[in-house]
């Protein structure tokens, strides 16, 4: 039943910068064929040209459009490119009080961070199940573990990713498919800039570099770990919240999110 073929192909969303780009470099170094997805085709093609000795297929797609996951799936099916490893990494946040935020941007965030991630997983799972082998990495965040005042929808979207990943990881026991949820803390990428949160305590108190985060994610995925939290500080933060009153945790979360 286990129909593994070599070299394996990894699909990475959000591969044009930050954690996704570092993951693409690591998978390429380990001999994987790559399918890279993001909106910026030029950037993806430039990256593809720099990756060591690997076959790279580039798909420029805005995954916040409802039809986009299906279109990615169909393009790969037409080209007979099977996906062995799915990395749902693309995502973004937006800083500000919920009542003041732009509704269109909030909906776009839900479409990308939640809908596209679930849809891609649902689309690629049947083939993995048929082959009896496969790996899925979903990129959540330490934001998944508590509410996030001043970034309410983003934190809630990452709580979805964590809960969803842990649930399907359980459902897939014994199938040959593993699901790993990567939960980085603050990381130096384009994320804080796009979210408009560079001056928050969260980022001023120190961010990890994207390469270290991606290395932890790759290692955890390969070991079949269901939850990967890179960095001792982030692990401690998540653990320390477990027994604390929820309102206190939310209040501290707000403090960290405030502008310095
Ligand atoms: N940086 C942090 O502090 C941090 C912490 C915890 C979790 N995370 C999570 O890590 C993941 C990667 O983020 P990052 O920090 O590496 O940020 P980043 O540098 O901004 O990278 C985001 C990637 O997603 C792509 N993307 C954005 N919108 C897209 C869309 N609508 N359709 C398709 N692709 C899209 C971007 O490419 P294009 O612009 O070309 O589309 C880019 O490749 C996200 O899920 C984020 O929530 C980040």
Short mmCIF file of C-alpha atoms and ligand atoms in Angstrom, two decimals, residues 13-21 37-41 43-44 61-65 88-93 108 112-113 139-143 154 158 182-192 194 203 207 210, ligand 1:
data_model
loop_
_atom_site.label_atom_id
_atom_site.label_comp_id
_atom_site.label_asym_id
_atom_site.label_seq_id
_atom_site.Cartn_x
_atom_site.Cartn_y
_atom_site.Cartn_z
CA UNK A 13 2.41 27.97 -0.13
CA UNK A 14 3.84 31.39 0.66
CA UNK A 15 7.23 30.32 -0.68
CA UNK A 16 8.26 33.76 -1.95
CA UNK A 17 9.54 35.10 1.37
CA UNK A 18 10.14 34.51 5.07
CA UNK A 19 9.53 31.08 6.58
CA UNK A 20 8.16 29.61 3.32
CA UNK A 21 11.25 30.66 1.36
CA UNK A 37 2.93 28.99 -4.64
CA UNK A 38 2.52 32.72 -3.87
CA UNK A 39 1.09 35.76 -5.65
CA UNK A 40 4.37 37.23 -6.92
CA UNK A 41 5.43 35.22 -10.00
CA UNK A 43 9.85 36.59 -7.12
CA UNK A 44 9.01 32.89 -7.34
CA UNK A 61 -1.90 32.40 -7.31
CA UNK A 62 -3.80 34.55 -4.84
CA UNK A 63 -4.97 31.85 -2.43
CA UNK A 64 -7.48 34.18 -0.80
CA UNK A 65 -9.71 33.71 -3.86
CA UNK A 88 0.35 25.23 4.16
CA UNK A 89 2.43 28.24 5.12
CA UNK A 90 0.93 31.32 3.39
CA UNK A 91 -0.73 33.67 5.82
CA UNK A 92 -0.86 37.26 7.02
CA UNK A 93 -2.13 39.38 9.90
CA UNK A 108 -9.20 38.00 2.90
CA UNK A 112 -6.12 32.65 3.19
CA UNK A 113 -5.27 31.58 6.75
CA UNK A 139 1.91 26.79 9.87
CA UNK A 140 -0.01 28.23 12.80
CA UNK A 141 1.67 30.41 15.45
CA UNK A 142 2.11 30.77 19.19
CA UNK A 143 -0.89 33.09 18.61
CA UNK A 154 -5.41 36.69 13.10
CA UNK A 158 -4.27 30.46 14.01
CA UNK A 182 4.41 24.51 13.24
CA UNK A 183 3.81 27.27 15.79
CA UNK A 184 6.48 29.99 15.51
CA UNK A 185 6.62 33.01 17.79
CA UNK A 186 7.70 36.40 16.47
CA UNK A 187 9.96 35.82 13.45
CA UNK A 188 11.92 38.26 11.28
CA UNK A 189 10.10 38.18 7.92
CA UNK A 190 7.82 40.53 5.95
CA UNK A 191 4.97 39.53 8.28
CA UNK A 192 5.25 42.36 10.84
CA UNK A 194 2.47 43.75 6.23
CA UNK A 203 8.59 42.23 17.94
CA UNK A 207 12.23 37.79 17.01
CA UNK A 210 13.20 32.58 9.60
N1 LIG B 1 6.68 36.21 11.12
C1 LIG B 1 6.09 35.92 12.25
O1 LIG B 1 6.31 36.59 13.29
C2 LIG B 1 5.17 34.74 12.32
C3 LIG B 1 4.89 34.19 13.58
C4 LIG B 1 4.05 33.09 13.67
C5 LIG B 1 3.48 32.57 12.52
N2 LIG B 1 3.74 33.11 11.31
C6 LIG B 1 3.10 32.53 10.13
O2 LIG B 1 4.10 32.09 9.24
C7 LIG B 1 3.55 32.02 7.91
C8 LIG B 1 4.55 32.64 6.95
O3 LIG B 1 4.65 34.02 7.21
P1 LIG B 1 6.03 34.81 7.20
O4 LIG B 1 6.29 35.27 8.55
O5 LIG B 1 7.07 34.05 6.47
O6 LIG B 1 5.57 36.11 6.38
P2 LIG B 1 5.96 36.71 4.95
O7 LIG B 1 7.43 36.91 4.85
O8 LIG B 1 5.06 37.90 4.80
O9 LIG B 1 5.53 35.56 3.94
C9 LIG B 1 4.19 35.32 3.62
C10 LIG B 1 4.13 34.49 2.36
O10 LIG B 1 2.75 34.25 2.04
C11 LIG B 1 2.50 34.67 0.70
N3 LIG B 1 1.14 35.18 0.60
C12 LIG B 1 0.61 36.24 1.24
N4 LIG B 1 -0.66 36.43 0.86
C13 LIG B 1 -0.93 35.47 -0.08
C14 LIG B 1 -2.06 35.15 -0.86
N5 LIG B 1 -3.20 35.86 -0.77
N6 LIG B 1 -2.00 34.09 -1.71
C15 LIG B 1 -0.85 33.37 -1.80
N7 LIG B 1 0.25 33.63 -1.09
C16 LIG B 1 0.22 34.66 -0.24
C17 LIG B 1 3.55 35.77 0.44
O11 LIG B 1 3.86 35.90 -0.92
P3 LIG B 1 3.16 36.95 -1.94
O12 LIG B 1 3.11 38.26 -1.24
O13 LIG B 1 4.03 36.90 -3.14
O14 LIG B 1 1.81 36.38 -2.21
C18 LIG B 1 4.75 35.18 1.16
O15 LIG B 1 5.38 34.23 0.35
C19 LIG B 1 2.20 32.74 7.99
O16 LIG B 1 1.17 31.78 8.03
C20 LIG B 1 2.26 33.49 9.31
O17 LIG B 1 0.99 33.70 9.86
C21 LIG B 1 4.58 34.18 11.18
#
